[in-house]
XYZ file of C-alpha atoms in Angstrom:
678
model
C -54.184 116.590 89.325
C -50.657 115.835 90.544
C -49.762 119.543 90.235
C -52.909 120.426 92.192
C -51.950 118.054 95.004
C -48.333 119.263 95.100
C -49.437 122.901 95.265
C -51.296 122.110 98.516
C -48.274 120.530 100.240
C -45.965 122.494 102.540
C -42.345 121.541 101.847
C -39.631 123.247 104.012
C -36.659 124.805 102.255
C -33.285 123.105 102.647
C -31.563 126.119 104.168
C -34.502 127.493 106.189
C -36.881 125.138 107.970
C -39.319 127.954 108.845
C -39.795 128.846 105.148
C -41.735 126.756 102.670
C -41.355 126.123 98.920
C -44.247 127.509 96.865
C -44.793 124.787 94.246
C -47.406 126.853 92.413
C -44.932 129.705 91.996
C -42.203 127.327 90.833
C -44.317 125.617 88.171
C -45.730 128.938 86.890
C -42.229 130.449 86.648
C -40.960 127.378 84.805
C -43.836 127.480 82.288
C -43.432 131.239 81.814
C -39.700 130.943 81.146
C -40.209 128.129 78.656
C -43.052 130.016 76.962
C -41.354 133.416 76.758
C -37.708 132.469 76.246
C -37.885 130.210 73.240
C -34.186 129.514 72.947
C -32.893 127.759 69.882
C -32.027 124.198 70.813
C -28.259 123.616 70.933
C -28.563 120.210 69.285
C -30.483 121.784 66.364
C -27.822 124.479 65.947
C -25.078 121.861 66.014
C -26.788 119.723 63.350
C -27.486 122.761 61.142
C -23.787 123.624 61.200
C -22.824 120.016 60.391
C -25.254 119.970 57.453
C -23.831 123.241 56.139
C -20.241 121.970 56.360
C -20.900 118.466 55.021
C -19.973 117.662 51.390
C -20.735 113.930 51.373
C -24.263 113.463 49.874
C -24.957 110.235 51.799
C -23.871 111.650 55.145
C -25.687 114.914 54.414
C -28.935 113.015 53.849
C -28.518 111.264 57.218
C -27.794 114.590 58.935
C -30.883 116.187 57.362
C -33.036 113.325 58.653
C -31.589 113.754 62.158
C -32.112 117.523 61.948
C -35.760 117.074 60.939
C -36.252 114.680 63.857
C -34.723 117.150 66.324
C -36.834 120.002 64.951
C -39.964 117.877 65.409
C -38.884 117.129 68.990
C -38.473 120.843 69.761
C -41.827 121.614 68.147
C -43.534 118.856 70.158
C -42.064 120.310 73.371
C -43.503 123.735 72.554
C -46.954 122.316 71.765
C -46.843 120.145 74.883
C -45.986 123.168 77.025
C -49.037 125.009 75.619
C -51.288 122.078 76.528
C -49.753 121.884 80.025
C -50.398 125.605 80.597
C -54.008 125.052 79.525
C -54.429 122.177 81.970
C -53.065 124.354 84.805
C -55.693 126.979 83.921
C -58.451 124.360 84.022
C -57.297 123.435 87.549
C -57.518 127.104 88.627
C -53.740 127.495 89.042
C -53.523 130.149 86.292
C -55.853 133.092 85.599
C -57.799 133.938 82.447
C -55.647 137.066 81.955
C -52.555 134.864 81.644
C -54.392 132.777 79.048
C -55.346 135.806 76.938
C -51.743 137.028 77.137
C -50.462 133.634 75.931
C -52.911 133.538 73.032
C -52.086 137.078 71.902
C -48.374 136.339 72.132
C -48.748 133.257 69.916
C -50.818 135.204 67.353
C -48.474 138.207 67.224
C -45.360 136.065 66.663
C -46.995 134.028 63.931
C -45.283 130.904 62.612
C -46.393 127.304 62.151
C -45.086 126.173 65.550
C -46.911 129.018 67.343
C -50.122 128.393 65.395
C -50.047 124.710 66.330
C -49.421 125.644 69.999
C -52.316 128.136 69.865
C -54.676 125.488 68.472
C -53.627 123.030 71.184
C -54.157 125.710 73.857
C -57.614 126.641 72.490
C -58.643 122.983 72.310
C -57.659 122.567 75.967
C -59.154 125.746 77.478
C -61.801 126.884 74.973
C -64.818 125.438 76.731
C -63.775 126.747 80.176
C -63.045 130.230 78.834
C -66.458 130.405 77.134
C -68.114 129.509 80.484
C -65.871 131.675 82.677
C -67.466 134.138 85.107
C -65.891 137.054 83.196
C -67.726 135.821 80.120
C -68.145 138.957 77.989
C -64.507 140.082 78.197
C -63.155 136.609 77.403
C -65.674 136.090 74.585
C -64.452 139.269 72.896
C -60.856 138.129 73.281
C -61.699 134.727 71.819
C -63.598 136.351 68.945
C -60.508 138.400 68.042
C -58.312 135.289 68.107
C -60.726 133.338 65.928
C -60.995 136.212 63.430
C -57.258 135.825 62.902
C -57.620 132.042 62.495
C -60.479 132.514 60.018
C -58.278 134.875 57.980
C -55.409 132.358 57.931
C -57.752 129.574 56.846
C -59.332 131.784 54.157
C -56.045 132.913 52.617
C -54.415 129.973 50.860
C -51.095 131.678 50.024
C -49.852 132.818 53.446
C -47.138 130.171 53.782
C -49.104 127.988 56.212
C -48.871 124.264 55.403
C -51.937 122.120 54.777
C -51.311 120.179 58.004
C -51.517 123.301 60.188
C -54.457 124.641 58.159
C -56.374 121.427 58.885
C -55.576 121.803 62.608
C -56.973 125.368 62.487
C -60.122 124.138 60.728
C -60.608 121.493 63.435
C -60.431 124.124 66.198
C -62.901 126.389 64.366
C -65.296 123.451 63.922
C -64.876 122.520 67.592
C -65.932 126.002 68.732
C -68.886 126.008 66.339
C -70.026 122.769 68.006
C -69.807 124.253 71.534
C -66.436 122.582 72.227
C -67.971 119.103 72.236
C -65.810 116.567 70.434
C -67.164 113.946 68.071
C -66.398 111.144 70.543
C -68.322 112.941 73.290
C -71.330 113.449 71.014
C -71.313 109.793 69.984
C -70.927 108.573 73.579
C -74.023 110.542 74.625
C -76.199 108.948 71.951
C -78.195 105.814 72.841
C -76.704 102.633 71.371
C -78.524 100.203 69.127
C -78.610 96.486 69.904
C -76.430 95.842 66.846
C -73.810 98.284 68.161
C -73.810 96.630 71.589
C -73.324 93.165 70.080
C -70.638 94.489 67.737
C -68.730 96.087 70.645
C -68.862 92.842 72.595
C -67.584 90.880 69.593
C -64.929 93.520 68.937
C -63.685 93.274 72.511
C -63.223 89.542 72.088
C -61.514 90.088 68.718
C -59.094 92.652 70.160
C -58.074 90.319 72.984
C -57.467 87.509 70.491
C -55.507 89.880 68.257
C -53.282 90.940 71.187
C -52.630 87.286 72.030
C -51.846 86.283 68.459
C -49.749 89.250 67.293
C -46.190 89.915 68.531
C -45.205 93.356 69.740
C -43.294 95.786 67.496
C -40.010 94.908 69.221
C -40.661 91.194 68.690
C -41.327 91.824 64.985
C -37.950 93.518 64.757
C -36.152 90.673 66.515
C -36.045 92.038 70.097
C -38.253 89.382 71.716
C -39.614 90.438 75.075
C -40.921 87.351 76.825
C -42.216 89.201 79.854
C -44.899 90.973 77.785
C -46.841 87.729 77.298
C -47.388 87.376 81.072
C -49.601 90.488 81.136
C -51.883 89.396 78.274
C -55.184 87.669 78.957
C -54.868 84.334 77.280
C -56.479 81.399 79.028
C -59.989 80.089 78.566
C -61.248 81.103 82.040
C -60.310 84.740 81.446
C -62.094 84.662 78.072
C -65.227 83.454 79.853
C -64.882 86.188 82.478
C -64.688 88.876 79.800
C -67.749 87.439 78.050
C -69.769 87.314 81.291
C -68.836 90.892 82.210
C -69.853 92.034 78.735
C -73.220 90.282 78.994
C -73.867 91.928 82.401
C -73.117 95.336 80.922
C -75.693 94.791 78.160
C -78.517 94.994 80.713
C -77.515 98.491 81.917
C -77.124 100.110 78.471
C -79.946 102.299 77.146
C -81.393 100.900 73.930
C -82.361 103.008 70.933
C -85.824 102.987 69.278
C -86.569 99.995 66.995
C -86.146 102.080 63.826
C -82.502 102.819 64.736
C -81.795 99.134 65.221
C -83.241 98.410 61.809
C -81.140 101.054 60.011
C -77.947 100.066 61.784
C -77.877 96.693 60.011
C -77.472 98.118 56.511
C -74.235 97.399 54.667
C -71.952 100.119 53.348
C -72.215 100.920 49.639
C -69.260 100.191 47.428
C -67.101 98.240 49.881
C -65.521 94.969 48.791
C -63.350 92.398 50.593
C -60.786 90.162 48.972
C -61.057 87.454 51.623
C -62.936 84.311 50.739
C -63.618 82.960 54.253
C -63.788 85.603 56.997
C -63.455 84.351 60.590
C -66.678 83.215 62.217
C -66.600 85.849 64.958
C -66.738 88.687 62.424
C -69.186 87.512 59.785
C -71.520 90.408 60.383
C -68.785 92.841 59.437
C -67.445 91.234 56.254
C -67.716 93.775 53.460
C -69.799 92.846 50.435
C -71.495 94.694 47.610
C -75.270 94.618 47.713
C -76.844 95.094 44.320
C -80.521 94.565 45.147
C -81.412 98.106 44.165
C -79.717 97.646 40.788
C -81.315 94.394 39.676
C -83.589 96.261 37.287
C -80.550 97.146 35.162
C -79.989 93.478 34.364
C -76.655 93.145 36.158
C -77.796 90.687 38.830
C -77.047 90.633 42.543
C -73.640 90.228 44.174
C -74.251 89.114 47.753
C -71.129 87.115 48.523
C -67.551 88.079 49.268
C -65.194 88.179 46.288
C -62.542 85.470 45.878
C -58.872 86.147 45.422
C -56.885 84.850 42.458
C -55.885 81.266 43.170
C -52.132 81.711 42.692
C -51.540 84.393 45.349
C -49.707 83.742 48.616
C -51.882 82.818 51.642
C -53.539 85.927 53.021
C -55.668 86.762 56.040
C -58.578 89.189 56.475
C -58.255 92.433 58.389
C -59.919 92.689 61.774
C -62.004 95.790 62.419
C -59.165 97.147 64.556
C -56.657 96.731 61.722
C -59.077 98.315 59.262
C -59.210 101.354 61.509
C -55.397 101.462 61.561
C -55.270 101.380 57.747
C -57.851 104.161 57.548
C -55.881 106.226 60.066
C -52.710 105.778 57.988
C -54.488 106.931 54.826
C -56.169 109.930 56.499
C -52.908 111.088 58.121
C -51.196 110.847 54.738
C -53.924 112.995 53.154
C -53.387 115.702 55.775
C -49.594 115.631 55.478
C -48.564 113.656 52.353
C -45.258 111.857 52.818
C -44.789 108.631 50.859
C -41.729 107.473 52.803
C -43.433 107.887 56.186
C -46.533 106.143 54.809
C -44.436 103.142 53.708
C -42.597 103.015 57.038
C -45.827 103.135 59.076
C -47.409 100.527 56.794
C -44.477 98.154 57.424
C -44.748 98.624 61.188
C -48.532 98.207 61.244
C -49.278 95.371 58.816
C -47.451 92.020 58.476
C -47.217 90.462 54.998
C -50.175 88.117 55.400
C -52.547 91.119 55.524
C -51.241 92.963 52.453
C -53.968 91.930 49.995
C -56.741 92.887 52.407
C -54.929 96.171 53.170
C -54.837 97.045 49.451
C -58.587 96.400 49.257
C -59.197 98.630 52.270
C -57.056 101.440 50.802
C -58.995 101.250 47.512
C -62.336 101.255 49.371
C -61.279 104.434 51.177
C -60.022 106.058 47.955
C -63.256 105.424 46.051
C -65.097 107.677 48.505
C -62.645 110.587 48.151
C -62.196 113.493 45.718
C -59.998 113.235 42.623
C -57.208 115.203 44.320
C -57.179 112.864 47.318
C -57.304 109.789 45.069
C -54.122 110.993 43.344
C -52.359 111.320 46.721
C -53.499 107.854 47.842
C -52.565 106.308 44.477
C -49.084 107.880 44.634
C -48.478 106.487 48.124
C -49.818 103.054 47.110
C -47.486 103.047 44.106
C -44.615 103.756 46.498
C -45.648 100.728 48.580
C -45.277 98.472 45.545
C -42.205 100.144 44.002
C -40.343 99.931 47.336
C -41.062 96.189 47.552
C -43.177 96.530 50.692
C -46.221 95.092 48.904
C -45.774 92.718 45.961
C -47.476 93.160 42.607
C -49.301 89.848 43.178
C -50.756 91.091 46.450
C -51.856 94.322 44.784
C -53.634 92.339 42.058
C -55.191 90.112 44.702
C -56.425 93.175 46.587
C -57.889 94.882 43.527
C -59.568 91.745 42.118
C -62.750 92.112 44.156
C -63.277 95.686 43.031
C -62.631 94.726 39.398
C -65.282 92.028 39.575
C -67.826 94.416 41.075
C -66.756 97.400 38.918
C -69.779 97.373 36.544
C -72.127 97.762 39.524
C -69.909 100.252 41.357
C -69.684 102.370 38.185
C -73.378 103.249 38.522
C -72.727 104.997 41.843
C -69.134 106.092 41.164
C -68.919 107.551 37.623
C -65.182 108.288 38.129
C -64.451 104.658 39.087
C -62.343 103.742 36.047
C -60.496 107.088 36.193
C -59.558 106.300 39.804
C -58.503 102.724 39.010
C -56.297 104.085 36.230
C -54.468 106.299 38.756
C -53.569 103.173 40.757
C -52.699 100.782 37.909
C -50.936 103.013 35.336
C -47.817 103.741 37.477
C -47.484 100.029 38.300
C -47.554 99.065 34.616
C -45.015 101.796 33.863
C -42.774 100.473 36.636
C -43.290 96.906 35.343
C -44.668 95.711 38.677
C -47.775 94.383 36.915
C -48.616 93.780 33.236
C -51.512 94.341 30.862
C -51.886 90.561 30.625
C -52.315 90.258 34.413
C -54.890 93.045 34.400
C -56.715 91.339 31.545
C -57.006 88.234 33.717
C -58.889 90.052 36.492
C -60.990 92.306 34.229
C -63.220 89.603 32.737
C -66.354 90.907 34.446
C -65.600 94.430 33.195
C -65.158 93.127 29.630
C -68.324 90.993 29.759
C -70.285 94.074 30.854
C -68.917 95.993 27.820
C -66.900 98.338 30.059
C -63.489 97.372 28.677
C -63.221 100.602 26.671
C -64.108 102.653 29.781
C -61.333 101.013 31.810
C -58.648 101.151 29.084
C -59.165 104.805 28.125
C -57.938 106.487 31.365
C -55.314 103.789 31.902
C -53.689 104.297 28.481
C -54.095 108.076 28.670
C -52.264 108.243 32.021
C -49.493 106.011 30.646
C -49.074 108.251 27.587
C -48.812 111.359 29.787
C -46.159 109.835 32.020
C -44.159 107.596 29.646
C -45.157 108.453 26.052
C -46.995 106.611 23.303
C -43.895 104.683 22.186
C -43.587 103.062 25.603
C -47.302 102.237 25.687
C -47.125 100.634 22.247
C -44.071 98.606 23.274
C -45.576 97.141 26.467
C -48.924 96.567 24.718
C -47.247 94.516 21.999
C -45.080 92.667 24.550
C -48.229 91.300 26.206
C -49.543 89.965 22.847
C -52.967 91.524 23.463
C -55.479 92.723 20.889
C -58.099 95.403 21.341
C -60.858 93.014 20.300
C -60.145 91.062 23.503
C -61.185 94.149 25.502
C -63.657 95.964 23.239
C -66.369 94.942 20.762
C -64.837 94.982 17.277
C -67.394 97.430 15.877
C -66.478 99.933 18.613
C -62.714 99.828 18.056
C -62.310 102.236 15.052
C -64.335 105.035 16.661
C -62.687 104.468 20.068
C -59.217 104.748 18.508
C -60.167 107.880 16.585
C -61.892 109.646 19.505
C -59.003 109.015 21.909
C -56.152 109.308 19.355
C -54.888 105.828 20.228
C -54.220 104.789 16.595
C -50.621 103.931 17.471
C -51.860 100.804 19.290
C -52.745 99.205 15.928
C -49.782 97.672 14.061
C -48.478 100.079 11.433
C -48.177 99.044 7.782
C -44.559 99.959 7.322
C -42.520 97.515 5.280
C -39.415 95.809 6.643
C -37.259 97.961 4.350
C -38.832 101.147 5.723
C -38.275 99.955 9.285
C -34.601 99.183 8.603
C -34.139 102.610 6.976
C -35.769 104.319 9.948
C -33.489 102.430 12.371
C -30.368 103.474 10.433
C -31.489 107.115 10.411
C -32.179 106.991 14.154
C -28.658 105.666 14.847
C -27.167 108.471 12.730
C -29.116 111.113 14.700
C -27.980 109.684 18.036
C -24.360 109.529 16.880
C -24.478 113.127 15.619
C -25.929 114.363 18.913
C -23.341 112.380 20.896
C -20.425 113.902 18.950
C -21.856 117.425 19.343
C -22.064 116.905 23.100
C -18.486 115.555 23.210
C -17.215 118.638 21.366
C -19.059 120.947 23.771
C -17.827 119.106 26.858
C -14.295 119.413 25.454
C -14.794 123.227 25.483
C -14.320 123.569 21.707
C -15.338 126.989 20.387
C -18.374 127.612 18.170
C -16.274 127.985 15.004
C -14.746 124.533 15.501
C -18.181 122.953 15.976
C -19.580 124.768 12.909
C -16.680 123.427 10.850
C -17.385 119.860 12.002
C -21.085 120.233 11.098
C -20.272 121.495 7.568
C -17.876 118.612 6.945
C -19.916 115.768 8.465
C -23.589 116.749 8.354
C -23.618 119.004 5.301
C -26.991 119.855 3.753
C -28.797 117.694 6.310
C -28.161 120.445 8.874
C -31.198 122.293 7.446
C -33.523 119.382 8.264
C -35.792 119.303 11.298
C -33.982 116.479 13.071
C -30.674 118.366 13.231
C -32.067 121.401 15.078
C -33.625 119.053 17.642
C -30.345 117.155 18.098
C -28.421 120.426 18.429
C -30.671 121.967 21.105
C -30.681 118.704 23.038
C -26.871 118.582 22.997
C -26.688 122.227 24.196
C -29.164 121.556 27.042
C -27.355 118.373 28.103
C -24.081 120.316 28.143
C -25.729 122.917 30.403
C -26.663 120.087 32.793
C -23.324 118.278 32.863
C -21.456 120.628 35.197
C -20.010 119.774 38.607
C -23.363 119.950 40.430
C -25.465 118.546 37.552
C -27.777 121.577 37.756
C -28.845 123.847 34.931
C -26.098 126.400 34.220
C -26.926 129.673 32.404
C -23.221 130.150 31.596
C -22.822 126.721 29.971
C -26.098 127.178 28.071
C -24.996 130.613 26.805
C -21.641 129.234 25.641
C -23.130 127.399 22.636
C -26.600 128.935 22.229
C -25.353 131.196 19.344
C -25.155 128.016 17.204
C -28.975 127.828 17.146
C -29.359 130.906 14.910
C -26.998 129.399 12.292
C -29.436 126.717 11.110
C -33.011 126.386 9.801
C -34.773 127.668 6.700
C -36.854 130.197 8.638
C -37.246 131.590 12.141
C -40.603 129.824 12.590
C -39.150 126.450 11.568
C -36.080 126.932 13.790
C -38.131 127.923 16.849
C -40.658 125.101 16.400
C -37.970 122.402 16.091
C -35.992 123.886 18.958
C -38.969 123.631 21.332
C -39.958 120.182 20.070
C -36.398 119.014 20.720
C -36.602 120.273 24.322
C -39.969 118.498 24.650
C -38.346 115.212 23.582
C -35.429 115.753 25.975
C -37.725 116.391 28.954
C -39.546 113.152 28.144
C -36.244 111.232 28.097
C -35.128 112.806 31.404
C -38.546 112.102 33.027
C -39.304 115.805 33.670
C -36.780 116.973 36.302
C -38.517 119.540 38.554
C -38.015 123.134 37.408
C -35.724 122.307 34.463
C -38.167 123.037 31.628
C -39.072 126.450 33.011
C -35.371 127.378 33.456
C -34.574 126.479 29.834
C -37.618 128.313 28.471
C -36.823 131.382 30.593
C -33.257 131.418 29.253
C -34.407 131.162 25.626
C -36.859 134.033 26.166
C -34.412 136.335 27.977
C -31.682 135.770 25.361
C -34.165 136.444 22.499
C -33.433 133.016 21.000
C -37.132 132.137 20.877
C -39.769 134.825 20.358
C -42.988 135.143 22.348
C -44.849 134.158 19.161
C -42.710 131.021 18.910
C -43.549 129.951 22.460
C -47.254 130.634 21.900
C -47.269 128.673 18.622
C -45.696 125.660 20.352
C -48.194 125.890 23.234
C -51.271 125.655 20.974
C -49.769 123.278 18.401
C -51.192 119.750 18.208
C -48.065 118.322 16.550
C -46.254 115.548 18.436
C -48.388 115.459 21.615
C -46.196 112.841 23.297
C -45.046 114.199 26.654
C -46.451 117.667 25.978
C -49.165 117.510 28.627
C -46.597 117.176 31.417
C -44.521 119.982 29.909
C -47.487 122.360 29.805
C -48.270 121.655 33.459
C -44.698 122.445 34.472
C -44.644 125.597 32.293
C -47.971 127.041 33.438
C -46.321 129.910 35.426
C -44.081 130.709 32.442
C -46.976 131.119 29.997
C -49.028 133.025 32.601
C -46.202 135.571 32.914
C -45.946 135.862 29.126
C -49.672 136.586 28.777
C -49.646 139.124 31.632
C -46.650 140.931 30.118
C -48.330 140.989 26.696
C -51.587 142.351 28.140
C -49.808 145.110 30.097
C -47.820 146.180 27.009
C -51.039 146.311 24.958
C -52.666 148.565 27.580
C -49.714 150.988 27.453
């Protein structure tokens, strides 16, 4: 509107009083120049050069963060310019032909920044263009633009990120709904009495929340006293707000009685960790209603769930804060970034709300798909591992859901799978323990669901850390399976899930001591081999050392595994700590010198790499580089790789390896099929 007003003013030029400045021409020229001449920002160029020249890893990381921030700033300017152009069109200051030109230009020079600008432009002008006097021409132009957007959304491998794809989907949905946003549709619907009362209560809650909570600058130590003067805080103002709200109730259109009845139902599957919600929000406290399930013999749960007694004092979330938590989670699903999620969480939620926030995050996750649950669980794990949320607060937040789990399981069959995604990484990181989980799982155990909860939890731990680690932490907590599962179920449960390692083995003390001695010998042998390789000794020298010190044992399985691990570690120990083909090739001829047969040599070689990847916690891309090298150098045959892939021997850590190597085995199969066709 300001631009509209300025375009109507006559402002004389400085050097000629009889001539006037044409504001409309100036603003259009400025927008056109910024739209057409997309110059690379000088600050971005400067930072890119500094990043390229920088050798210090710490400083380079800081420069990359600054560069990303500058690139976002430039992108935001471009998107903002597109929205501004759209607003000028809505005011009649630009023509529809200019709009079609802008849209075609953004489509022809396709990149993520242009696509985001196009979506912002369409969101701004779409409704006006559909209703324009030159309707048929503009409709055809819009149809062509949307065909391109449909194609981008349909093709999943065109280099467009998920964030931009979601923006495109939103614009397509907006056009399908006649350019009416969700908020506009909701605002046009008649309100129920419950909604009116809830809005009035929420208004009071928000004012109290503003009074009670410091601003972001105050939380960070920059106290701004003047801000408190603008906040409504005294009793008379509270009364004024209440009176105004009550007057507004009379003028609002009420919905039919049936709507008011349905609006009072509680949401399924939501739980709150807070024992005593504030009196002004009792209608909104989240509980689990089990009336419809009473026939199953589980009873009704109509009260809020209590926290563990030993946790730090915590407060419930207001409806406004719940919406903030949900917004954080949804934004993270669109553009997953654990570090940004943690940073926003810190800025949004003080420590006294952490337990309730964990509950809210879990409530949101339980309604999502498995893929989304994994993203949310990963970000939640980062909250705890970074120290933002304590393990005690996590346990406090999850307690309510654990107590209601047997009832929730009826409606959410994947419940225990989802809970495993949240708890397994925390046990692996030693933020919580099996013993602590046992303390809050009593209702699950009493309902004979202990085996359902343990199965995905232990399976996820095995995949990420290995069975040896799981056995160690299980024994450290002095727990027995009969505490979780009915004794008659244990043998079959162990057999079906291949969890036999959890039961104490029958090895004698002498056997254990012998095994420990042998393990030390293997580690020492591998260490010396690696020292010789790092000292750049030739293959003949290393072969001589093996004959003199290892002897006949060099034909055993353990030696081939130790040898390949030493060769791979040598290939990783260069200046940049990345996999080096040259360093790998330097000592790979040693592999063919040992083993009774090719099959035995190849099997032990791949099993040794599997063990090494488990120890290194699966560095991204490393397994596929090693396997590709072994294939290209004809050290391992295609048959050897295939035999390892289908083998059920030593499953520890193999699942993660197979996921990482999926492209490798796909290429092998495609090459084999094409050679068979020829």
